[in-house]
Tab-separated table of C-alpha atoms in Angstrom:
chain	number	residue	atom	x	y	z
A	1	MET	CA	-11.335	0.515	-27.681
A	2	SER	CA	-8.658	3.789	-27.712
A	3	TYR	CA	-9.087	7.249	-26.287
A	4	ASN	CA	-7.053	10.126	-27.361
A	5	THR	CA	-6.068	12.450	-24.654
A	6	SER	CA	-3.721	15.823	-24.337
A	7	ALA	CA	-1.694	15.342	-21.627
A	8	VAL	CA	-3.405	18.119	-18.866
A	9	GLY	CA	-1.349	18.825	-16.219
A	10	SER	CA	1.443	16.936	-16.741
A	11	GLY	CA	3.589	19.457	-16.759
A	12	SER	CA	5.884	18.555	-19.417
A	13	ARG	CA	4.085	18.591	-22.656
A	14	ASN	CA	1.005	19.101	-24.731
A	15	ALA	CA	1.359	15.781	-26.637
A	16	THR	CA	-1.590	13.991	-27.443
A	17	ARG	CA	-1.541	10.084	-26.354
A	18	THR	CA	-3.500	7.175	-27.693
A	19	PHE	CA	-4.378	4.220	-25.033
A	20	GLU	CA	-5.306	1.221	-26.300
A	21	PHE	CA	-7.357	-0.483	-23.711
A	22	GLY	CA	-6.786	-4.554	-23.327
A	23	ARG	CA	-10.614	-7.133	-23.667
A	24	THR	CA	-12.835	-6.750	-21.546
A	25	HIS	CA	-13.982	-9.829	-19.800
A	26	VAL	CA	-17.542	-9.787	-18.271
A	27	VAL	CA	-19.310	-12.185	-15.413
A	28	ARG	CA	-23.000	-12.044	-15.659
A	29	PRO	CA	-25.130	-11.729	-12.644
A	30	LYS	CA	-26.470	-15.465	-11.858
A	31	GLY	CA	-29.352	-13.702	-10.016
A	32	LYS	CA	-31.785	-10.569	-10.557
A	33	HIS	CA	-29.828	-8.212	-11.753
A	34	GLN	CA	-29.489	-5.337	-9.678
A	35	THR	CA	-25.896	-4.002	-9.715
A	36	THR	CA	-23.518	-3.667	-11.605
A	37	ILE	CA	-19.199	-2.867	-10.521
A	38	VAL	CA	-16.711	-2.179	-12.654
A	39	TRP	CA	-13.396	-3.967	-11.216
A	40	LEU	CA	-9.919	-3.268	-12.054
A	41	HIS	CA	-7.341	-5.490	-12.068
A	42	GLY	CA	-3.438	-4.247	-10.891
A	43	LEU	CA	-0.160	-3.707	-12.808
A	44	GLY	CA	0.879	-6.182	-15.190
A	45	ASP	CA	-2.590	-7.932	-14.396
A	46	LYS	CA	-5.279	-8.588	-16.813
A	47	GLY	CA	-9.747	-8.865	-16.524
A	48	SER	CA	-9.487	-12.467	-17.463
A	49	SER	CA	-7.510	-12.553	-13.763
A	50	TRP	CA	-10.355	-10.830	-11.913
A	51	SER	CA	-13.605	-12.369	-13.813
A	52	GLN	CA	-12.248	-15.715	-12.474
A	53	LEU	CA	-12.298	-15.440	-9.782
A	54	LEU	CA	-15.256	-12.990	-8.899
A	55	GLU	CA	-17.527	-15.858	-11.115
A	56	THR	CA	-17.038	-18.085	-7.893
A	57	LEU	CA	-18.398	-15.429	-5.427
A	58	PRO	CA	-22.169	-15.889	-3.528
A	59	LEU	CA	-23.181	-12.604	-4.963
A	60	PRO	CA	-26.004	-13.851	-7.592
A	61	ASN	CA	-26.833	-9.253	-8.465
A	62	ILE	CA	-24.284	-8.170	-9.162
A	63	LYS	CA	-22.809	-8.200	-12.645
A	64	TRP	CA	-19.038	-7.497	-12.736
A	65	ILE	CA	-16.839	-5.816	-15.772
A	66	CYS	CA	-13.570	-6.720	-16.017
A	67	PRO	CA	-11.620	-4.171	-18.677
A	68	THR	CA	-8.035	-4.429	-19.288
A	69	ALA	CA	-5.477	-1.799	-19.192
A	70	PRO	CA	-3.144	-0.290	-22.188
A	71	THR	CA	0.398	-1.731	-22.282
A	72	ARG	CA	2.268	1.282	-21.985
A	73	PRO	CA	5.597	1.714	-20.562
A	74	VAL	CA	5.865	2.046	-16.537
A	75	ALA	CA	8.617	4.524	-15.211
A	76	ILE	CA	8.320	1.810	-12.279
A	77	PHE	CA	9.677	-1.289	-14.065
A	78	GLY	CA	12.210	0.958	-15.943
A	79	GLY	CA	10.271	2.006	-18.824
A	80	PHE	CA	9.433	-2.060	-19.635
A	81	PRO	CA	5.989	-2.056	-21.423
A	82	CYS	CA	2.996	-4.037	-19.118
A	83	THR	CA	-0.722	-3.097	-18.830
A	84	ALA	CA	-1.231	-0.016	-15.821
A	85	TRP	CA	-4.510	2.408	-15.594
A	86	PHE	CA	-1.487	5.052	-16.032
A	87	ASP	CA	2.003	5.460	-15.330
A	88	VAL	CA	3.949	5.494	-11.617
A	89	GLY	CA	7.756	6.036	-10.977
A	90	ASP	CA	7.225	6.008	-7.328
A	91	ILE	CA	4.906	4.814	-5.145
A	92	SER	CA	4.378	7.136	-2.476
A	93	GLU	CA	1.970	10.114	-1.219
A	94	ASP	CA	4.882	12.408	-2.756
A	95	ALA	CA	4.728	10.380	-6.517
A	96	PRO	CA	3.868	13.493	-9.093
A	97	ASP	CA	0.465	11.823	-11.013
A	98	ASP	CA	-0.391	10.554	-14.418
A	99	LEU	CA	-3.349	13.033	-15.115
A	100	GLU	CA	-3.292	11.872	-18.450
A	101	GLY	CA	-3.468	8.182	-17.722
A	102	LEU	CA	-5.643	8.610	-14.950
A	103	HIS	CA	-8.391	10.997	-16.886
A	104	ALA	CA	-8.572	7.779	-19.912
A	105	SER	CA	-9.424	5.255	-17.620
A	106	ALA	CA	-11.382	6.908	-15.817
A	107	THR	CA	-13.131	7.999	-18.868
A	108	HIS	CA	-12.673	4.084	-19.931
A	109	VAL	CA	-14.780	2.905	-16.535
A	110	ALA	CA	-17.416	5.940	-16.537
A	111	ASN	CA	-18.213	4.758	-20.906
A	112	LEU	CA	-18.403	0.635	-19.430
A	113	LEU	CA	-20.841	1.801	-16.404
A	114	SER	CA	-22.986	4.690	-18.928
A	115	THR	CA	-24.691	1.616	-20.503
A	116	GLU	CA	-26.253	0.252	-18.233
A	117	PRO	CA	-29.927	0.004	-16.957
A	118	ALA	CA	-30.991	3.217	-15.672
A	119	ASP	CA	-32.598	1.139	-11.837
A	120	ILE	CA	-29.020	-0.291	-11.537
A	121	LYS	CA	-26.619	0.835	-9.192
A	122	LEU	CA	-23.308	1.389	-10.624
A	123	GLY	CA	-19.512	0.844	-8.409
A	124	VAL	CA	-15.881	0.932	-9.477
A	125	GLY	CA	-13.362	-1.356	-7.298
A	126	GLY	CA	-10.442	-2.600	-7.760
A	127	PHE	CA	-6.973	-3.943	-6.780
A	128	SER	CA	-3.693	-2.011	-5.862
A	129	MET	CA	-2.859	0.521	-8.674
A	130	GLY	CA	-7.150	-0.751	-9.903
A	131	ALA	CA	-8.029	0.467	-6.548
A	132	ALA	CA	-5.648	3.778	-6.752
A	133	THR	CA	-8.030	3.968	-10.171
A	134	ALA	CA	-11.056	3.490	-8.889
A	135	LEU	CA	-10.529	6.182	-6.344
A	136	TYR	CA	-9.749	8.307	-9.117
A	137	SER	CA	-13.284	8.169	-10.198
A	138	ALA	CA	-15.030	7.835	-7.337
A	139	THR	CA	-12.948	11.784	-6.603
A	140	CYS	CA	-14.485	12.615	-10.486
A	141	HIS	CA	-17.734	11.448	-9.615
A	142	VAL	CA	-17.601	13.492	-6.570
A	143	LEU	CA	-16.675	16.341	-7.847
A	144	GLY	CA	-18.728	16.137	-11.007
A	145	GLN	CA	-15.942	16.488	-13.302
A	146	TYR	CA	-12.601	14.744	-14.546
A	147	GLY	CA	-9.434	16.710	-14.441
A	148	ASN	CA	-9.397	18.444	-17.293
A	149	GLY	CA	-12.643	19.845	-17.315
A	150	ASN	CA	-15.076	17.726	-18.454
A	151	PRO	CA	-18.834	16.641	-16.915
A	152	TYR	CA	-18.154	12.793	-15.304
A	153	PRO	CA	-21.682	11.550	-16.611
A	154	VAL	CA	-22.338	8.702	-14.054
A	155	ASN	CA	-23.341	8.058	-10.712
A	156	LEU	CA	-21.606	6.030	-8.532
A	157	SER	CA	-23.374	3.670	-5.609
A	158	ALA	CA	-20.116	2.795	-4.103
A	159	VAL	CA	-15.840	2.080	-4.238
A	160	VAL	CA	-13.922	-0.992	-3.065
A	161	GLY	CA	-10.330	-1.047	-3.192
A	162	LEU	CA	-8.046	-2.964	-2.289
A	163	SER	CA	-4.570	-2.767	-1.262
A	164	GLY	CA	-4.921	1.076	-2.816
A	165	TRP	CA	-3.913	4.144	-2.643
A	166	LEU	CA	-4.861	7.188	-3.497
A	167	PRO	CA	-4.376	9.769	-6.587
A	168	CYS	CA	-3.739	13.686	-6.370
A	169	SER	CA	-3.860	13.598	-2.724
A	170	ARG	CA	-2.718	16.953	-2.088
A	171	THR	CA	-5.371	19.065	-3.231
A	172	LEU	CA	-8.371	17.162	-3.056
A	173	ARG	CA	-10.157	18.533	-0.021
A	174	SER	CA	-9.808	21.925	-1.300
A	175	ARG	CA	-10.903	21.368	-4.499
A	176	ILE	CA	-14.250	19.370	-2.766
A	177	GLU	CA	-14.658	22.372	-0.423
A	178	ARG	CA	-15.652	24.799	-3.150
A	179	SER	CA	-19.016	23.024	-3.895
A	180	ASP	CA	-21.575	22.109	-0.813
A	181	GLU	CA	-22.624	19.724	-4.333
A	182	ALA	CA	-19.174	18.019	-4.139
A	183	ALA	CA	-19.528	17.942	-0.415
A	184	ARG	CA	-22.932	16.043	-0.230
A	185	ARG	CA	-22.087	13.744	-2.619
A	186	ALA	CA	-18.503	12.852	-0.773
A	187	ALA	CA	-19.992	12.355	2.513
A	188	SER	CA	-22.482	10.472	1.313
A	189	LEU	CA	-20.068	8.521	-1.010
A	190	PRO	CA	-19.585	4.798	0.258
A	191	ILE	CA	-16.087	3.734	0.239
A	192	LEU	CA	-14.162	0.407	1.653
A	193	LEU	CA	-10.847	0.214	1.909
A	194	CYS	CA	-8.906	-2.428	2.807
A	195	HIS	CA	-5.187	-3.244	3.223
A	196	GLY	CA	-2.766	-6.149	4.546
A	197	SER	CA	-0.165	-4.985	7.364
A	198	GLY	CA	2.480	-6.874	5.224
A	199	ASP	CA	2.227	-5.250	1.980
A	200	ASP	CA	5.497	-4.894	0.747
A	201	VAL	CA	3.705	-3.551	-3.004
A	202	VAL	CA	2.025	-0.601	-1.906
A	203	ALA	CA	2.761	0.160	1.983
A	204	HIS	CA	-0.125	-0.450	4.778
A	205	LYS	CA	1.322	3.102	5.793
A	206	LEU	CA	0.524	4.491	2.595
A	207	GLY	CA	-3.244	3.109	2.179
A	208	GLU	CA	-3.927	4.242	6.040
A	209	LYS	CA	-2.775	7.956	5.158
A	210	SER	CA	-4.834	7.898	1.717
A	211	ALA	CA	-8.028	6.975	4.022
A	212	GLN	CA	-7.069	10.181	5.996
A	213	ALA	CA	-7.256	11.975	2.622
A	214	LEU	CA	-9.879	11.074	2.142
A	215	SER	CA	-11.915	11.573	5.416
A	216	SER	CA	-10.268	15.175	6.042
A	217	ALA	CA	-11.539	15.635	2.046
A	218	GLY	CA	-15.425	15.153	3.705
A	219	PHE	CA	-16.194	11.226	2.838
A	220	ARG	CA	-18.010	10.708	5.907
A	221	ASN	CA	-18.706	7.375	4.883
A	222	LEU	CA	-15.771	5.481	4.748
A	223	THR	CA	-14.428	2.118	5.700
A	224	PHE	CA	-10.796	1.568	6.533
A	225	ARG	CA	-9.795	-2.031	6.933
A	226	SER	CA	-6.412	-3.864	7.995
A	227	TYR	CA	-5.303	-7.821	7.562
A	228	ASN	CA	-2.567	-9.401	8.605
A	229	GLY	CA	0.088	-10.311	5.155
A	230	SER	CA	-1.192	-9.169	2.570
A	231	TYR	CA	-3.434	-9.682	-0.831
A	232	GLN	CA	-0.554	-10.677	-3.559
């Protein structure tokens, strides 16, 4: 599946890029279907890696949707192409955000969830860059719109992030404070963040700062758990 997006907020160009997403893998529930979660892999990985793992979990009421990110040049690898939900040159709180890539991936996630039955709870989660994309989707849900102003179409019930970080953290609080509805959504959305203390790809400190940024923006139902070692 492909998406055309304008470079909204990139500050560098007004061109339109097409993102070709890879194969989506689905793990169907073994029991009664109650929840659907889109799970997003990390940089350079693919959906099948996680679908094989998620299939082994004793969670019979969850349907897992594991998409594969587009293959694109990634700045942190010197422009070498690999699967990535968005471009990244530096994994830090001061790094510029690829709003074009984030918007395309958040749109893809929402489209995957939008066809689920009305009585099914919807969630999004991910690992590393996938966790960052899940958190960006959470902010879109809370604000009721994507970064380009288009309405966000699905109602998220939960968000999970492993070894990730929060994109667009610098402006989140001020944007939520402008809307009572956004503040209400932020306060009620359950978010679980887990991070290994020995993570040498996404620093544990960045994970902590991301959790703090979410809390200060009004995400009251947030849990941050630290573990020895890392998930890599």
